[in-house]
PDB file of C-alpha atoms in Angstrom:
ATOM      1  CA  UNK Z  11      -2.564   3.331  -5.659  1.00 56.00           C
ATOM      2  CA  UNK Z  12      -4.907   0.538  -6.721  1.00 63.00           C
ATOM      3  CA  UNK Z  13      -6.895  -1.151  -3.967  1.00 77.00           C
ATOM      4  CA  UNK Z  14      -8.248  -4.665  -4.031  1.00 89.00           C
ATOM      5  CA  UNK Z  15     -11.034  -5.186  -1.551  1.00 94.00           C
ATOM      6  CA  UNK Z  16     -11.864  -8.718  -0.535  1.00 96.00           C
ATOM      7  CA  UNK Z  17     -15.019  -9.818   1.213  1.00 96.00           C
ATOM      8  CA  UNK Z  18     -15.701 -11.256   3.598  1.00 96.00           C
ATOM      9  CA  UNK Z  19     -12.651 -10.540   5.704  1.00 94.00           C
ATOM     10  CA  UNK Z  20     -13.277 -13.540   7.945  1.00 95.00           C
ATOM     11  CA  UNK Z  21     -15.368 -16.637   7.355  1.00 96.00           C
ATOM     12  CA  UNK Z  22     -15.984 -19.550   9.685  1.00 97.00           C
ATOM     13  CA  UNK Z  23     -18.084 -22.403   8.337  1.00 97.00           C
ATOM     14  CA  UNK Z  24     -18.851 -26.061   8.908  1.00 97.00           C
ATOM     15  CA  UNK Z  25     -17.431 -28.857   6.810  1.00 97.00           C
ATOM     16  CA  UNK Z  26     -19.565 -29.500   3.732  1.00 97.00           C
ATOM     17  CA  UNK Z  27     -20.828 -25.944   3.321  1.00 97.00           C
ATOM     18  CA  UNK Z  28     -20.288 -23.846   0.233  1.00 98.00           C
ATOM     19  CA  UNK Z  29     -18.757 -20.391   0.238  1.00 98.00           C
ATOM     20  CA  UNK Z  30     -17.821 -17.544  -2.062  1.00 98.00           C
ATOM     21  CA  UNK Z  31     -15.070 -14.995  -1.653  1.00 98.00           C
ATOM     22  CA  UNK Z  32     -15.096 -11.772  -3.634  1.00 98.00           C
ATOM     23  CA  UNK Z  33     -12.318  -9.530  -4.892  1.00 97.00           C
ATOM     24  CA  UNK Z  34     -13.174  -6.066  -6.203  1.00 95.00           C
ATOM     25  CA  UNK Z  35     -11.303  -3.124  -7.614  1.00 92.00           C
ATOM     26  CA  UNK Z  36     -12.224   0.180  -9.196  1.00 88.00           C
ATOM     27  CA  UNK Z  37      -9.518  -0.359 -11.822  1.00 88.00           C
ATOM     28  CA  UNK Z  38      -9.257  -2.873 -14.630  1.00 90.00           C
ATOM     29  CA  UNK Z  39      -6.925  -5.793 -14.086  1.00 87.00           C
ATOM     30  CA  UNK Z  40      -4.648  -6.990 -16.858  1.00 88.00           C
ATOM     31  CA  UNK Z  41      -4.603 -10.298 -15.010  1.00 90.00           C
ATOM     32  CA  UNK Z  42      -5.644 -11.610 -11.629  1.00 93.00           C
ATOM     33  CA  UNK Z  43      -4.378 -14.421  -9.461  1.00 94.00           C
ATOM     34  CA  UNK Z  44      -5.696 -16.229  -6.412  1.00 96.00           C
ATOM     35  CA  UNK Z  45      -3.377 -17.527  -3.708  1.00 95.00           C
ATOM     36  CA  UNK Z  46      -3.834 -19.568  -0.560  1.00 96.00           C
ATOM     37  CA  UNK Z  47      -1.533 -19.075   2.394  1.00 94.00           C
ATOM     38  CA  UNK Z  48      -1.126 -21.111   5.563  1.00 92.00           C
ATOM     39  CA  UNK Z  49       0.374 -19.684   8.779  1.00 88.00           C
ATOM     40  CA  UNK Z  50       4.133 -19.332   8.643  1.00 88.00           C
ATOM     41  CA  UNK Z  51       4.283 -20.098   4.935  1.00 91.00           C
ATOM     42  CA  UNK Z  52       4.441 -18.134   1.715  1.00 92.00           C
ATOM     43  CA  UNK Z  53       1.390 -17.880  -0.543  1.00 93.00           C
ATOM     44  CA  UNK Z  54       0.774 -20.666  -3.027  1.00 92.00           C
ATOM     45  CA  UNK Z  55      -0.654 -19.826  -6.433  1.00 91.00           C
ATOM     46  CA  UNK Z  56      -4.043 -21.406  -7.160  1.00 95.00           C
ATOM     47  CA  UNK Z  57      -4.988 -19.880 -10.496  1.00 94.00           C
ATOM     48  CA  UNK Z  58      -4.389 -17.049 -12.952  1.00 93.00           C
ATOM     49  CA  UNK Z  59      -7.237 -15.515 -14.950  1.00 94.00           C
ATOM     50  CA  UNK Z  60      -6.710 -13.155 -17.832  1.00 92.00           C
ATOM     51  CA  UNK Z  61      -9.828 -12.955 -20.003  1.00 93.00           C
ATOM     52  CA  UNK Z  62     -13.009 -11.152 -18.931  1.00 94.00           C
ATOM     53  CA  UNK Z  63     -15.738 -13.660 -18.106  1.00 95.00           C
ATOM     54  CA  UNK Z  64     -13.245 -16.485 -17.761  1.00 95.00           C
ATOM     55  CA  UNK Z  65     -14.139 -19.370 -15.464  1.00 97.00           C
ATOM     56  CA  UNK Z  66     -11.574 -21.843 -14.211  1.00 97.00           C
ATOM     57  CA  UNK Z  67     -12.083 -24.879 -12.020  1.00 97.00           C
ATOM     58  CA  UNK Z  68      -9.620 -26.546  -9.705  1.00 95.00           C
ATOM     59  CA  UNK Z  69     -11.301 -29.569  -8.094  1.00 96.00           C
ATOM     60  CA  UNK Z  70     -13.864 -28.049  -5.693  1.00 97.00           C
ATOM     61  CA  UNK Z  71     -12.709 -24.484  -6.367  1.00 97.00           C
ATOM     62  CA  UNK Z  72     -14.293 -22.366  -9.095  1.00 98.00           C
ATOM     63  CA  UNK Z  73     -12.732 -19.059 -10.071  1.00 98.00           C
ATOM     64  CA  UNK Z  74     -14.534 -16.440 -12.114  1.00 97.00           C
ATOM     65  CA  UNK Z  75     -13.180 -13.247 -13.654  1.00 96.00           C
ATOM     66  CA  UNK Z  76     -15.701 -10.474 -14.159  1.00 96.00           C
ATOM     67  CA  UNK Z  77     -16.631  -9.422 -17.676  1.00 95.00           C
ATOM     68  CA  UNK Z  78     -15.166  -5.969 -17.094  1.00 94.00           C
ATOM     69  CA  UNK Z  79     -12.061  -7.451 -15.440  1.00 93.00           C
ATOM     70  CA  UNK Z  80     -12.606  -5.371 -12.302  1.00 93.00           C
ATOM     71  CA  UNK Z  81     -13.727  -8.178 -10.038  1.00 95.00           C
ATOM     72  CA  UNK Z  82     -13.297 -11.860  -9.386  1.00 97.00           C
ATOM     73  CA  UNK Z  83     -14.794 -14.533  -7.206  1.00 98.00           C
ATOM     74  CA  UNK Z  84     -13.663 -17.792  -5.690  1.00 98.00           C
ATOM     75  CA  UNK Z  85     -16.323 -20.378  -4.907  1.00 98.00           C
ATOM     76  CA  UNK Z  86     -15.564 -23.452  -2.816  1.00 98.00           C
ATOM     77  CA  UNK Z  87     -17.986 -26.347  -2.890  1.00 98.00           C
ATOM     78  CA  UNK Z  88     -18.306 -28.724   0.066  1.00 98.00           C
ATOM     79  CA  UNK Z  89     -15.554 -27.084   2.082  1.00 97.00           C
ATOM     80  CA  UNK Z  90     -13.180 -29.282   4.038  1.00 97.00           C
ATOM     81  CA  UNK Z  91     -10.944 -28.505   7.037  1.00 96.00           C
ATOM     82  CA  UNK Z  92      -7.965 -28.671   4.685  1.00 95.00           C
ATOM     83  CA  UNK Z  93      -9.332 -25.599   2.897  1.00 96.00           C
ATOM     84  CA  UNK Z  94      -8.633 -23.496   5.988  1.00 96.00           C
ATOM     85  CA  UNK Z  95      -6.240 -20.673   5.254  1.00 95.00           C
ATOM     86  CA  UNK Z  96      -5.823 -17.101   4.103  1.00 95.00           C
ATOM     87  CA  UNK Z  97      -7.079 -16.558   0.567  1.00 96.00           C
ATOM     88  CA  UNK Z  98      -5.568 -13.682  -1.328  1.00 95.00           C
ATOM     89  CA  UNK Z  99      -6.410 -12.233  -4.675  1.00 96.00           C
ATOM     90  CA  UNK Z 100      -3.658 -10.362  -6.450  1.00 94.00           C
ATOM     91  CA  UNK Z 101      -3.922  -8.255  -9.546  1.00 91.00           C
ATOM     92  CA  UNK Z 102      -1.798  -6.610 -12.143  1.00 87.00           C
ATOM     93  CA  UNK Z 103      -2.890  -3.325 -13.605  1.00 76.00           C
ATOM     94  CA  UNK Z 104      -1.846  -1.843 -16.921  1.00 65.00           C
ATOM     95  CA  UNK Z 105      -0.417  -3.664 -19.889  1.00 56.00           C
ATOM     96  CA  UNK Z 106      -0.158  -7.442 -19.821  1.00 50.00           C
ATOM     97  CA  UNK Z 107       3.192  -9.190 -19.891  1.00 48.00           C
ATOM     98  CA  UNK Z 108       4.284  -9.297 -16.298  1.00 47.00           C
ATOM     99  CA  UNK Z 109       6.132  -6.025 -16.267  1.00 52.00           C
ATOM    100  CA  UNK Z 110       3.855  -4.647 -13.549  1.00 60.00           C
ATOM    101  CA  UNK Z 111       4.017  -5.346  -9.883  1.00 74.00           C
ATOM    102  CA  UNK Z 112       1.435  -7.496  -8.181  1.00 85.00           C
ATOM    103  CA  UNK Z 113      -0.989  -5.819  -5.792  1.00 89.00           C
ATOM    104  CA  UNK Z 114      -2.524  -8.086  -3.171  1.00 93.00           C
ATOM    105  CA  UNK Z 115      -6.058  -7.942  -1.903  1.00 94.00           C
ATOM    106  CA  UNK Z 116      -7.002  -7.396   1.709  1.00 92.00           C
ATOM    107  CA  UNK Z 117      -7.347 -11.138   2.297  1.00 94.00           C
ATOM    108  CA  UNK Z 118     -10.061 -13.526   3.460  1.00 96.00           C
ATOM    109  CA  UNK Z 119      -9.332 -15.724   6.446  1.00 95.00           C
ATOM    110  CA  UNK Z 120     -11.280 -18.972   6.076  1.00 96.00           C
ATOM    111  CA  UNK Z 121     -11.779 -21.511   8.827  1.00 97.00           C
ATOM    112  CA  UNK Z 122     -13.570 -24.770   8.119  1.00 97.00           C
ATOM    113  CA  UNK Z 123     -14.596 -26.745  11.182  1.00 96.00           C
ATOM    114  CA  UNK Z 124     -15.626 -30.360  11.535  1.00 92.00           C
TER     115      UNK Z 124
ATOM    116  CA  UNK Q  16       8.471 -26.746 -10.067  1.00 63.00           C
ATOM    117  CA  UNK Q  17      10.534 -23.695  -9.332  1.00 69.00           C
ATOM    118  CA  UNK Q  18      11.632 -23.256  -5.751  1.00 88.00           C
ATOM    119  CA  UNK Q  19      12.488 -20.145  -3.815  1.00 93.00           C
ATOM    120  CA  UNK Q  20      14.372 -20.653  -0.589  1.00 94.00           C
ATOM    121  CA  UNK Q  21      14.156 -18.033   2.134  1.00 96.00           C
ATOM    122  CA  UNK Q  22      16.421 -18.056   5.152  1.00 96.00           C
ATOM    123  CA  UNK Q  23      16.144 -17.883   8.080  1.00 97.00           C
ATOM    124  CA  UNK Q  24      12.596 -19.029   8.795  1.00 95.00           C
ATOM    125  CA  UNK Q  25      12.514 -17.104  12.027  1.00 96.00           C
ATOM    126  CA  UNK Q  26      14.853 -14.815  13.889  1.00 97.00           C
ATOM    127  CA  UNK Q  27      14.782 -13.124  17.270  1.00 97.00           C
ATOM    128  CA  UNK Q  28      17.070 -10.171  17.793  1.00 96.00           C
ATOM    129  CA  UNK Q  29      17.691  -7.357  20.221  1.00 96.00           C
ATOM    130  CA  UNK Q  30      16.573  -3.839  19.484  1.00 97.00           C
ATOM    131  CA  UNK Q  31      19.255  -1.901  17.618  1.00 96.00           C
ATOM    132  CA  UNK Q  32      20.821  -4.852  15.862  1.00 97.00           C
ATOM    133  CA  UNK Q  33      20.676  -5.599  12.141  1.00 97.00           C
ATOM    134  CA  UNK Q  34      19.170  -8.702  10.583  1.00 97.00           C
ATOM    135  CA  UNK Q  35      19.811 -10.102   7.115  1.00 97.00           C
ATOM    136  CA  UNK Q  36      17.266 -12.234   5.282  1.00 97.00           C
ATOM    137  CA  UNK Q  37      18.229 -14.195   2.181  1.00 97.00           C
ATOM    138  CA  UNK Q  38      16.050 -15.156  -0.751  1.00 96.00           C
ATOM    139  CA  UNK Q  39      17.425 -17.648  -3.276  1.00 95.00           C
ATOM    140  CA  UNK Q  40      15.975 -19.019  -6.475  1.00 92.00           C
ATOM    141  CA  UNK Q  41      17.145 -22.628  -6.535  1.00 92.00           C
ATOM    142  CA  UNK Q  42      16.501 -23.801 -10.074  1.00 87.00           C
ATOM    143  CA  UNK Q  43      15.993 -20.686 -12.133  1.00 88.00           C
ATOM    144  CA  UNK Q  44      17.481 -17.271 -12.632  1.00 88.00           C
ATOM    145  CA  UNK Q  45      15.416 -14.520 -11.089  1.00 87.00           C
ATOM    146  CA  UNK Q  46      15.899 -11.189 -12.771  1.00 84.00           C
ATOM    147  CA  UNK Q  47      13.375  -9.639 -10.421  1.00 88.00           C
ATOM    148  CA  UNK Q  48      12.607 -10.361  -6.799  1.00 92.00           C
ATOM    149  CA  UNK Q  49      10.040  -8.733  -4.565  1.00 93.00           C
ATOM    150  CA  UNK Q  50      10.013  -8.200  -0.830  1.00 96.00           C
ATOM    151  CA  UNK Q  51       6.790  -8.094   1.154  1.00 95.00           C
ATOM    152  CA  UNK Q  52       5.822  -7.483   4.729  1.00 96.00           C
ATOM    153  CA  UNK Q  53       2.825  -9.134   6.346  1.00 94.00           C
ATOM    154  CA  UNK Q  54       1.189  -8.604   9.721  1.00 90.00           C
ATOM    155  CA  UNK Q  55      -0.854 -11.412  11.365  1.00 85.00           C
ATOM    156  CA  UNK Q  56      -3.952 -12.347   9.365  1.00 80.00           C
ATOM    157  CA  UNK Q  57      -3.394  -9.431   7.001  1.00 86.00           C
ATOM    158  CA  UNK Q  58      -2.423  -9.179   3.385  1.00 90.00           C
ATOM    159  CA  UNK Q  59       1.015  -8.825   1.862  1.00 93.00           C
ATOM    160  CA  UNK Q  60       2.306  -5.300   1.466  1.00 93.00           C
ATOM    161  CA  UNK Q  61       4.943  -4.811  -1.198  1.00 93.00           C
ATOM    162  CA  UNK Q  62       8.028  -3.148   0.236  1.00 95.00           C
ATOM    163  CA  UNK Q  63      10.374  -3.075  -2.727  1.00 94.00           C
ATOM    164  CA  UNK Q  64      11.227  -4.503  -6.106  1.00 92.00           C
ATOM    165  CA  UNK Q  65      14.732  -5.814  -6.504  1.00 88.00           C
ATOM    166  CA  UNK Q  66      16.326  -6.067  -9.952  1.00 86.00           C
ATOM    167  CA  UNK Q  67      19.588  -7.886 -10.458  1.00 84.00           C
ATOM    168  CA  UNK Q  68      22.486  -5.510 -10.855  1.00 82.00           C
ATOM    169  CA  UNK Q  69      20.569  -2.323 -10.154  1.00 84.00           C
ATOM    170  CA  UNK Q  70      19.157  -0.399  -7.235  1.00 88.00           C
ATOM    171  CA  UNK Q  71      15.939  -1.581  -5.672  1.00 92.00           C
ATOM    172  CA  UNK Q  72      12.730   0.354  -6.173  1.00 92.00           C
ATOM    173  CA  UNK Q  73      11.007   1.058  -2.878  1.00 95.00           C
ATOM    174  CA  UNK Q  74       7.305   1.563  -2.334  1.00 93.00           C
ATOM    175  CA  UNK Q  75       6.061   4.796  -0.877  1.00 92.00           C
ATOM    176  CA  UNK Q  76       6.576   4.950   2.857  1.00 93.00           C
ATOM    177  CA  UNK Q  77       9.302   2.302   2.976  1.00 95.00           C
ATOM    178  CA  UNK Q  78      12.619   3.644   4.268  1.00 94.00           C
ATOM    179  CA  UNK Q  79      15.375   2.549   1.912  1.00 93.00           C
ATOM    180  CA  UNK Q  80      18.069   3.242   4.487  1.00 94.00           C
ATOM    181  CA  UNK Q  81      16.327   1.018   7.000  1.00 96.00           C
ATOM    182  CA  UNK Q  82      15.506  -1.849   4.675  1.00 97.00           C
ATOM    183  CA  UNK Q  83      18.608  -2.433   2.588  1.00 96.00           C
ATOM    184  CA  UNK Q  84      18.156  -4.628  -0.452  1.00 94.00           C
ATOM    185  CA  UNK Q  85      20.952  -6.202  -2.448  1.00 91.00           C
ATOM    186  CA  UNK Q  86      20.395  -8.290  -5.584  1.00 88.00           C
ATOM    187  CA  UNK Q  87      23.961  -9.024  -6.589  1.00 81.00           C
ATOM    188  CA  UNK Q  88      23.308 -12.194  -8.549  1.00 88.00           C
ATOM    189  CA  UNK Q  89      20.509 -13.762 -10.554  1.00 89.00           C
ATOM    190  CA  UNK Q  90      19.778 -16.237  -7.782  1.00 92.00           C
ATOM    191  CA  UNK Q  91      20.135 -14.213  -4.605  1.00 93.00           C
ATOM    192  CA  UNK Q  92      18.523 -11.138  -3.084  1.00 94.00           C
ATOM    193  CA  UNK Q  93      19.005 -10.056   0.501  1.00 95.00           C
ATOM    194  CA  UNK Q  94      16.979  -7.791   2.752  1.00 97.00           C
ATOM    195  CA  UNK Q  95      18.772  -6.276   5.729  1.00 97.00           C
ATOM    196  CA  UNK Q  96      16.697  -4.675   8.453  1.00 97.00           C
ATOM    197  CA  UNK Q  97      19.077  -2.174   9.993  1.00 97.00           C
ATOM    198  CA  UNK Q  98      18.873  -1.022  13.605  1.00 96.00           C
ATOM    199  CA  UNK Q  99      15.771  -3.106  14.136  1.00 96.00           C
ATOM    200  CA  UNK Q 100      13.107  -1.982  16.582  1.00 96.00           C
ATOM    201  CA  UNK Q 101      10.094  -3.830  17.990  1.00 96.00           C
ATOM    202  CA  UNK Q 102       7.814  -2.173  15.430  1.00 95.00           C
ATOM    203  CA  UNK Q 103       9.826  -3.915  12.702  1.00 96.00           C
ATOM    204  CA  UNK Q 104       8.635  -7.270  14.027  1.00 96.00           C
ATOM    205  CA  UNK Q 105       6.708  -8.862  11.200  1.00 96.00           C
ATOM    206  CA  UNK Q 106       6.588 -11.693   8.681  1.00 96.00           C
ATOM    207  CA  UNK Q 107       8.777 -10.904   5.675  1.00 97.00           C
ATOM    208  CA  UNK Q 108       8.273 -12.791   2.412  1.00 96.00           C
ATOM    209  CA  UNK Q 109      10.184 -12.710  -0.840  1.00 96.00           C
ATOM    210  CA  UNK Q 110       9.068 -13.760  -4.280  1.00 94.00           C
ATOM    211  CA  UNK Q 111      10.958 -14.261  -7.498  1.00 92.00           C
ATOM    212  CA  UNK Q 112      10.117 -14.055 -11.165  1.00 85.00           C
ATOM    213  CA  UNK Q 113      11.970 -15.859 -13.912  1.00 77.00           C
ATOM    214  CA  UNK Q 114      12.446 -13.466 -16.790  1.00 69.00           C
ATOM    215  CA  UNK Q 115      11.103  -9.968 -17.201  1.00 63.00           C
ATOM    216  CA  UNK Q 116       7.725 -10.903 -18.614  1.00 65.00           C
ATOM    217  CA  UNK Q 117       6.770 -14.008 -16.676  1.00 66.00           C
ATOM    218  CA  UNK Q 118       3.611 -13.396 -14.689  1.00 68.00           C
ATOM    219  CA  UNK Q 119       4.126 -16.351 -12.382  1.00 76.00           C
ATOM    220  CA  UNK Q 120       5.764 -15.572  -9.071  1.00 85.00           C
ATOM    221  CA  UNK Q 121       7.357 -18.107  -6.791  1.00 90.00           C
ATOM    222  CA  UNK Q 122       7.246 -17.300  -3.106  1.00 93.00           C
ATOM    223  CA  UNK Q 123       9.646 -18.073  -0.330  1.00 94.00           C
ATOM    224  CA  UNK Q 124       8.351 -19.578   2.897  1.00 94.00           C
ATOM    225  CA  UNK Q 125       8.805 -16.340   4.790  1.00 95.00           C
ATOM    226  CA  UNK Q 126      10.835 -15.095   7.741  1.00 97.00           C
ATOM    227  CA  UNK Q 127       9.253 -14.276  11.066  1.00 96.00           C
ATOM    228  CA  UNK Q 128      11.231 -11.465  12.676  1.00 97.00           C
ATOM    229  CA  UNK Q 129      10.784 -10.696  16.354  1.00 96.00           C
ATOM    230  CA  UNK Q 130      12.648  -7.721  17.757  1.00 96.00           C
ATOM    231  CA  UNK Q 131      12.884  -7.606  21.540  1.00 95.00           C
TER     232      UNK Q 131
END
């Protein structure tokens, strides 16, 4: 069973601060996704990364896929209260093409205060 | 964008009763749907993979006789929690994939189950 460890598990910061969330595995991902989930809702897809070393930006969010495709990071610049939520990485292992199930990371609960 | 509707949003039931949760893909045909369980502030744990017209594949440790899954059409999968007990109280979420090789999943809004 593949495990995706996220760190930190909890993060409470002030508005305007920067933060980075990490997602690590001992296995190689065929692809990796980041989701954000609010209480009582399903996860919402933020990004999908496929190529080792890939960097994608979504407004104040920067996603990086490790060169070896075993790790990923999510960096948020100038965090806002609206960024509060549970951030989940999710990876597929094995051959690409979507035939594999998605394994979710352990989650990072982010709280951004005024 | 594609929408997955999950119903009900929350349900409270007595211990020993059965509860059915529905997951519908509203504007696409979902050949595969997934059912997850999530405890407060924790990650999603995959329970089973549901393929239209065939038996569901359950993850290790998930009782197939307790969590009955039916995927009778390309737009509907149901999860029935049979003889529910308080320890079954959790947030259940479904997701759907259009086509066999589409990596994008669309998630339902979840069902909060509370068993008294």
